XYZ file of N, CA and C in Angstrom:
522
model
N -31.798 -33.794 -19.897
C -31.553 -33.860 -18.471
C -30.233 -33.141 -18.178
N -30.249 -32.264 -17.188
C -29.071 -31.487 -16.819
C -28.489 -32.039 -15.515
N -27.239 -32.449 -15.600
C -26.573 -32.997 -14.417
C -25.651 -31.921 -13.841
N -25.794 -31.654 -12.536
C -24.970 -30.638 -11.872
C -23.654 -31.288 -11.431
N -22.556 -30.719 -11.869
C -21.229 -31.174 -11.459
C -20.480 -29.986 -10.871
N -19.297 -30.245 -10.342
C -18.501 -29.132 -9.811
C -18.062 -28.191 -10.924
N -18.018 -28.693 -12.160
C -17.608 -27.845 -13.279
C -18.680 -26.822 -13.647
N -19.962 -27.172 -13.470
C -21.007 -26.235 -13.851
C -21.864 -25.784 -12.673
N -21.455 -26.103 -11.464
C -22.194 -25.672 -10.283
C -22.020 -24.169 -10.091
N -23.101 -23.478 -9.785
C -22.961 -22.031 -9.571
C -22.201 -21.759 -8.272
N -21.290 -20.810 -8.339
C -20.539 -20.422 -7.153
C -21.332 -19.393 -6.364
N -21.355 -19.585 -5.069
C -22.010 -18.619 -4.203
C -21.150 -17.366 -4.181
N -21.776 -16.253 -4.409
C -21.021 -14.998 -4.446
C -20.643 -14.577 -3.023
N -19.379 -14.250 -2.858
C -18.896 -13.734 -1.585
C -19.192 -12.250 -1.517
N -19.512 -11.763 -0.338
C -19.546 -10.309 -0.213
C -18.112 -9.790 -0.380
N -17.934 -8.587 -0.869
C -16.567 -8.085 -1.047
C -15.853 -7.930 0.298
N -14.557 -8.078 0.254
C -13.754 -7.903 1.466
C -13.769 -6.437 1.868
N -13.831 -6.176 3.165
C -13.781 -4.777 3.599
C -12.432 -4.147 3.240
N -12.443 -2.839 3.101
C -11.225 -2.115 2.727
C -10.109 -2.378 3.738
N -10.439 -2.400 5.037
C -9.405 -2.617 6.050
C -8.755 -3.988 5.881
N -9.533 -5.002 5.490
C -8.975 -6.344 5.299
C -8.048 -6.368 4.084
N -8.436 -5.664 3.021
C -7.568 -5.574 1.833
C -6.249 -4.893 2.184
N -6.347 -3.812 2.940
C -5.126 -3.099 3.344
C -4.248 -3.970 4.235
N -4.868 -4.713 5.140
C -4.102 -5.599 6.029
C -3.401 -6.696 5.226
N -4.087 -7.258 4.225
C -3.475 -8.305 3.397
C -2.286 -7.753 2.615
N -2.421 -6.548 2.084
C -1.301 -5.929 1.370
C -0.168 -5.581 2.342
N -0.512 -5.176 3.544
C 0.511 -4.849 4.549
C 1.330 -6.083 4.898
N 0.705 -7.249 4.932
C 1.444 -8.478 5.226
C 2.544 -8.683 4.187
N 2.188 -8.529 2.913
C 3.191 -8.701 1.856
C 4.313 -7.671 1.998
N 3.977 -6.464 2.398
C 4.992 -5.423 2.559
C 5.857 -5.616 3.810
N 5.306 -6.230 4.847
C 6.064 -6.453 6.092
C 7.261 -7.379 5.874
N 7.188 -8.223 4.881
C 8.251 -9.194 4.624
C 9.411 -8.580 3.831
N 9.151 -7.497 3.136
C 10.147 -6.912 2.222
C 11.443 -6.489 2.930
N 11.411 -5.729 4.049
C 12.683 -5.285 4.646
C 13.610 -6.431 5.041
N 13.061 -7.469 5.669
C 13.922 -8.588 6.076
C 14.438 -9.349 4.854
N 13.623 -9.451 3.814
C 14.075 -10.109 2.583
C 15.208 -9.341 1.925
N 15.078 -8.034 1.865
C 16.150 -7.213 1.290
C 17.420 -7.306 2.139
N 17.247 -7.358 3.455
C 18.396 -7.491 4.356
C 19.125 -8.819 4.085
N 18.359 -9.911 3.955
C 18.966 -11.221 3.672
C 19.656 -11.236 2.318
N 19.023 -10.644 1.303
C 19.616 -10.619 -0.030
C 20.897 -9.787 -0.016
N 20.894 -8.683 0.725
C 22.123 -7.889 0.867
C 23.221 -8.732 1.504
N 22.858 -9.511 2.519
C 23.826 -10.387 3.172
C 24.380 -11.405 2.178
N 23.514 -11.973 1.347
C 23.944 -12.964 0.357
C 24.839 -12.351 -0.714
N 24.635 -11.059 -0.995
C 25.440 -10.367 -2.018
C 26.761 -9.850 -1.472
N 27.008 -10.067 -0.208
C 28.277 -9.643 0.369
C 28.273 -8.257 0.978
N 27.106 -7.624 1.062
C 27.008 -6.316 1.714
C 27.165 -6.530 3.214
N 27.945 -5.677 3.839
C 28.159 -5.793 5.286
C 26.857 -5.444 5.998
N 26.225 -6.433 6.632
C 24.963 -6.223 7.337
C 25.127 -6.362 8.847
N 26.363 -6.360 9.300
C 26.600 -6.425 10.737
C 27.290 -7.683 11.216
N 27.421 -8.657 10.335
C 28.119 -9.884 10.693
C 29.553 -9.802 10.186
N 30.455 -10.351 10.956
C 31.845 -10.396 10.495
C 31.958 -11.433 9.378
N 33.044 -11.335 8.620
C 33.271 -12.317 7.555
C 33.352 -13.727 8.114
N 33.928 -13.863 9.308
C 34.056 -15.182 9.926
C 32.681 -15.751 10.288
N 31.804 -14.923 10.843
C 30.451 -15.389 11.177
C 29.703 -15.766 9.904
N 29.832 -14.964 8.852
C 29.170 -15.301 7.590
C 29.655 -16.649 7.058
N 30.959 -16.897 7.138
C 31.507 -18.175 6.660
C 31.106 -19.326 7.575
N 31.352 -19.183 8.879
C 31.189 -20.305 9.810
C 29.734 -20.605 10.175
N 28.930 -19.574 10.340
C 27.555 -19.770 10.796
C 26.573 -19.866 9.633
N 26.742 -18.992 8.638
C 25.770 -18.918 7.542
C 26.260 -19.554 6.240
N 27.507 -19.990 6.177
C 28.095 -20.599 4.982
C 27.985 -19.679 3.766
N 28.369 -18.401 3.981
C 28.397 -17.405 2.905
C 29.824 -16.929 2.761
N 30.480 -17.032 1.617
C 29.943 -17.577 0.374
C 29.847 -19.100 0.444
N 28.916 -19.630 -0.286
C 28.650 -21.064 -0.307
C 27.151 -21.299 -0.393
N 26.726 -22.453 0.155
C 25.317 -22.824 0.102
C 24.429 -21.860 0.877
N 25.008 -21.118 1.797
C 24.227 -20.160 2.570
C 23.566 -19.107 1.704
N 24.184 -18.786 0.582
C 23.589 -17.800 -0.328
C 22.246 -18.319 -0.845
N 22.224 -19.558 -1.301
C 20.972 -20.148 -1.790
C 19.940 -20.214 -0.672
N 20.395 -20.504 0.536
C 19.478 -20.600 1.675
C 18.823 -19.248 1.977
N 19.621 -18.186 2.132
C 19.032 -16.902 2.528
C 18.208 -16.282 1.396
N 18.633 -16.448 0.144
C 17.829 -15.944 -0.975
C 16.551 -16.774 -1.099
N 16.668 -18.091 -0.995
C 15.495 -18.960 -1.045
C 14.519 -18.668 0.080
N 15.037 -18.405 1.276
C 14.179 -18.069 2.406
C 13.434 -16.759 2.150
N 14.116 -15.798 1.550
C 13.475 -14.517 1.225
C 12.362 -14.710 0.201
N 12.620 -15.485 -0.834
C 11.617 -15.749 -1.873
C 10.435 -16.525 -1.287
N 10.714 -17.542 -0.487
C 9.658 -18.339 0.136
C 8.807 -17.491 1.077
N 9.452 -16.641 1.865
C 8.710 -15.783 2.798
C 7.796 -14.819 2.039
N 8.291 -14.240 0.967
C 7.459 -13.309 0.200
C 6.309 -14.047 -0.486
N 6.574 -15.233 -1.010
C 5.499 -16.016 -1.631
C 4.421 -16.365 -0.601
N 4.832 -16.762 0.586
C 3.867 -17.079 1.641
C 3.098 -15.831 2.065
N 3.763 -14.687 2.053
C 3.111 -13.443 2.450
C 2.067 -12.986 1.434
N 2.077 -13.558 0.243
C 1.068 -13.230 -0.758
C -0.231 -14.020 -0.565
N -0.193 -15.102 0.225
C -1.370 -15.943 0.472
C -2.573 -15.137 0.975
N -2.398 -14.212 1.926
C -3.574 -13.464 2.395
C -4.278 -12.667 1.307
N -3.581 -12.344 0.222
C -4.241 -11.627 -0.878
C -5.353 -12.473 -1.503
N -5.197 -13.810 -1.445
C -6.269 -14.686 -1.938
C -7.519 -14.561 -1.074
N -7.325 -14.278 0.200
C -8.454 -14.202 1.124
C -9.291 -12.933 0.932
N -8.742 -11.945 0.256
C -9.480 -10.700 0.038
C -9.803 -10.472 -1.439
N -9.475 -11.432 -2.280
C -9.682 -11.282 -3.720
C -11.150 -11.433 -4.088
N -11.610 -10.560 -4.972
C -12.967 -10.692 -5.510
C -12.964 -11.540 -6.776
N -11.805 -11.724 -7.374
C -11.693 -12.450 -8.641
C -11.563 -13.955 -8.459
N -11.108 -14.372 -7.298
C -10.838 -15.785 -7.062
C -11.671 -16.254 -5.893
N -12.411 -17.342 -6.096
C -13.187 -17.923 -5.016
C -12.935 -19.427 -5.010
N -12.518 -19.951 -3.885
C -12.240 -21.391 -3.831
C -13.531 -22.204 -3.876
N -13.402 -23.450 -4.313
C -14.562 -24.332 -4.331
C -14.985 -24.703 -2.910
N -14.014 -24.729 -2.009
C -14.302 -25.083 -0.616
C -13.834 -23.948 0.303
N -14.609 -22.881 0.415
C -14.178 -21.724 1.189
C -13.961 -22.015 2.674
N -14.738 -22.930 3.233
C -14.556 -23.233 4.663
C -13.250 -23.982 4.909
N -12.848 -24.814 3.944
C -11.551 -25.495 4.071
C -10.412 -24.487 4.023
N -10.547 -23.488 3.146
C -9.534 -22.438 3.077
C -9.516 -21.620 4.364
N -10.689 -21.386 4.929
C -10.759 -20.657 6.202
C -10.033 -21.433 7.301
N -10.210 -22.753 7.331
C -9.504 -23.570 8.329
C -7.992 -23.500 8.126
N -7.569 -23.547 6.865
C -6.145 -23.428 6.558
C -5.611 -22.065 7.003
N -6.377 -21.018 6.755
C -5.949 -19.670 7.150
C -5.871 -19.546 8.664
N -6.825 -20.136 9.402
C -6.759 -20.100 10.872
C -5.530 -20.858 11.364
N -5.225 -21.973 10.727
C -4.027 -22.731 11.099
C -2.777 -21.900 10.839
N -2.723 -21.246 9.688
C -1.572 -20.389 9.369
C -1.444 -19.265 10.384
N -2.546 -18.683 10.800
C -2.509 -17.613 11.799
C -1.926 -18.125 13.119
N -2.369 -19.293 13.535
C -1.848 -19.874 14.771
C -0.361 -20.173 14.690
N 0.055 -20.727 13.566
C 1.481 -21.031 13.374
C 2.300 -19.740 13.385
N 1.791 -18.694 12.743
C 2.503 -17.413 12.718
C 2.675 -16.829 14.117
N 1.666 -16.970 14.959
C 1.789 -16.495 16.343
C 2.896 -17.267 17.059
N 2.907 -18.578 16.908
C 3.947 -19.392 17.560
C 5.339 -19.059 17.025
N 5.464 -18.873 15.715
C 6.759 -18.533 15.123
C 7.239 -17.180 15.623
N 6.329 -16.212 15.717
C 6.710 -14.878 16.209
C 7.201 -14.965 17.653
N 6.514 -15.732 18.470
C 6.955 -15.887 19.865
C 8.323 -16.564 19.927
N 8.519 -17.590 19.097
C 9.808 -18.283 19.076
C 10.922 -17.347 18.609
N 10.643 -16.537 17.615
C 11.660 -15.603 17.121
C 12.041 -14.565 18.164
N 11.090 -14.157 18.977
C 11.424 -13.238 20.072
C 12.382 -13.903 21.059
N 12.122 -15.173 21.354
C 13.015 -15.910 22.254
C 14.412 -15.991 21.653
N 14.496 -16.339 20.373
C 15.793 -16.456 19.695
C 16.502 -15.105 19.636
N 15.755 -14.044 19.338
C 16.355 -12.713 19.197
C 16.970 -12.219 20.496
N 16.416 -12.651 21.611
C 16.926 -12.164 22.891
C 17.936 -13.092 23.543
N 18.336 -14.154 22.848
C 19.371 -15.012 23.407
C 20.718 -14.334 23.264
N 21.594 -14.656 24.156
C 22.924 -14.048 24.155
C 23.663 -14.400 22.875
N 23.531 -15.642 22.412
C 24.253 -16.079 21.222
C 23.856 -15.263 20.002
N 22.559 -14.994 19.820
C 22.106 -14.214 18.662
C 22.695 -12.819 18.680
N 22.741 -12.208 19.835
C 23.214 -10.831 19.930
C 24.720 -10.720 19.785
N 25.470 -11.773 20.115
C 26.923 -11.679 20.032
C 27.447 -11.820 18.609
N 26.633 -12.277 17.675
C 27.088 -12.390 16.287
C 27.237 -11.023 15.631
N 26.428 -10.058 16.028
C 26.472 -8.728 15.424
C 27.751 -8.003 15.825
N 28.303 -7.264 14.866
C 29.593 -6.609 15.102
C 29.464 -5.273 15.820
N 28.258 -4.652 15.830
C 28.111 -3.366 16.502
C 26.656 -3.140 16.892
N 26.461 -2.133 17.736
C 25.105 -1.764 18.127
C 24.308 -1.222 16.968
N 24.976 -0.514 16.058
C 24.301 0.019 14.876
C 23.782 -1.118 14.000
N 24.611 -2.148 13.814
C 24.197 -3.300 13.007
C 22.992 -3.991 13.639
N 22.987 -4.094 14.953
C 21.857 -4.718 15.644
C 20.593 -3.871 15.481
N 20.737 -2.560 15.512
C 19.593 -1.669 15.305
C 19.029 -1.827 13.899
N 19.903 -1.899 12.913
C 19.449 -2.098 11.527
C 18.742 -3.447 11.405
N 19.292 -4.461 12.050
C 18.669 -5.783 12.023
C 17.264 -5.713 12.603
N 17.114 -5.050 13.751
C 15.792 -4.927 14.371
C 14.828 -4.167 13.468
N 15.311 -3.114 12.820
C 14.440 -2.345 11.922
C 13.990 -3.185 10.727
N 14.863 -4.062 10.250
C 14.520 -4.917 9.106
C 13.550 -6.023 9.497
N 13.691 -6.548 10.711
C 12.884 -7.699 11.104
C 11.663 -7.352 11.949
N 11.614 -6.162 12.521
C 10.480 -5.773 13.367
C 9.127 -5.847 12.656
N 9.033 -5.450 11.378
C 7.717 -5.535 10.719
C 7.143 -6.955 10.686
N 7.997 -7.966 10.753
C 7.498 -9.348 10.737
C 6.599 -9.646 11.938
N 6.823 -8.926 13.039
C 6.022 -9.196 14.231
C 4.597 -8.666 14.118
N 4.310 -7.847 13.107
C 2.941 -7.388 12.867
C 2.138 -8.420 12.088
N 2.808 -9.332 11.423
C 2.122 -10.280 10.536
C 1.111 -11.172 11.268
N 1.413 -11.748 12.428
C 0.387 -12.599 13.060
C -0.924 -11.868 13.337
N -0.854 -10.635 13.827
C -2.083 -9.882 14.100
C -2.811 -9.540 12.798
N -2.063 -9.114 11.789
C -2.676 -8.790 10.499
C -3.312 -10.028 9.871
N -2.612 -11.156 9.923
C -3.123 -12.395 9.336
C -4.381 -12.851 10.065
N -4.391 -12.725 11.371
C -5.570 -13.114 12.142
C -6.764 -12.245 11.763
N -6.540 -10.951 11.580
C -7.632 -10.050 11.185
C -8.155 -10.398 9.794
N -7.259 -10.633 8.850
C -7.663 -10.982 7.487
C -8.406 -12.320 7.494
N -7.909 -13.271 8.261
C -8.553 -14.586 8.354
C -9.947 -14.466 8.949
N -10.084 -13.672 9.997
C -11.388 -13.468 10.623
C -12.376 -12.888 9.610
N -11.921 -11.895 8.849
C -12.771 -11.280 7.834
C -13.187 -12.307 6.781
N -12.222 -13.108 6.327
C -12.523 -14.112 5.306
C -13.500 -15.166 5.849
N -13.234 -15.653 7.060
C -14.098 -16.691 7.642
C -15.523 -16.173 7.814
N -15.638 -14.935 8.197
C -16.958 -14.318 8.350
C -17.673 -14.263 7.000
N -16.951 -13.868 5.940
C -17.552 -13.804 4.608
C -17.840 -15.195 4.051
N -17.009 -16.188 4.402
C -17.178 -17.552 3.878
C -18.404 -18.241 4.463
N -18.855 -17.785 5.631
C -20.071 -18.383 6.235
C -21.302 -18.039 5.439
N -21.237 -16.988 4.653
C -22.376 -16.650 3.812
C -22.944 -15.295 4.103
N -23.774 -14.826 3.190
C -24.353 -13.485 3.332
C -25.216 -13.329 4.586
N -25.943 -14.366 4.964
C -26.805 -14.265 6.149
C -25.974 -14.017 7.403
N -24.831 -14.709 7.497
C -23.958 -14.524 8.664
C -23.357 -13.139 8.668
N -23.024 -12.630 7.478
C -22.413 -11.289 7.381
C -23.430 -10.223 7.754
N -24.696 -10.411 7.315
C -25.733 -9.419 7.631
C -26.040 -9.427 9.121
N -26.076 -10.609 9.728
C -26.368 -10.710 11.150
C -25.247 -10.127 11.996
N -24.008 -10.279 11.536
C -22.854 -9.794 12.310
C -22.658 -8.289 12.138
N -23.190 -7.711 11.066
C -22.962 -6.289 10.793
C -23.760 -5.374 11.666
C-alpha cells in the first residue's frame, strides 16, 4: 500500500516565468544597489553630503549608526532578492498560492513605503541636512531607482500569481 505524503507528493510543474518577469526580478535586486553603496560609503566616512555634525547628531556615525546603515543596506538587498524566487524554475513552494498572497502583500507594502518616502524626501527637514545642491542630486540619483521597485514587484507578482493558478489559467489568459 502506497501512502501519499507531502514528502512524496508530485509537484505540479509551473510554466516557466516569462523573460520580462525574470528581467524585472533581477532589476529589483539591482535597484537597491546604488542606495546601499551610498549608505555604506556614509558608514565608512566618505563625505556623502552630510556635515560631520549631522552624521554624529542625527545618524550616530561614528557609533551605532554604522551598524544601522550597513545592516539596512544588507537587509534591503536580501529583501530585494525575494522576487527571484518568484521567477525561479528550480524552486517551487509547496503552497504556491500562499506565496502569491505574500508577494501581493509585499507589493502593497512597497507602494505605501514608496509614497511615504516621497513625503519624507520633500520635507524641509530632510532637505536641510544636505550640505549642498550637488550632494542632494547625488542622493536623488542613489535613491531614485528604489521608486521603480513597487511597479516591478507588482509585475513580477502578477506573473507569478498567474502561473501559480495553473496551466489552464495560463493558457486561457494567453
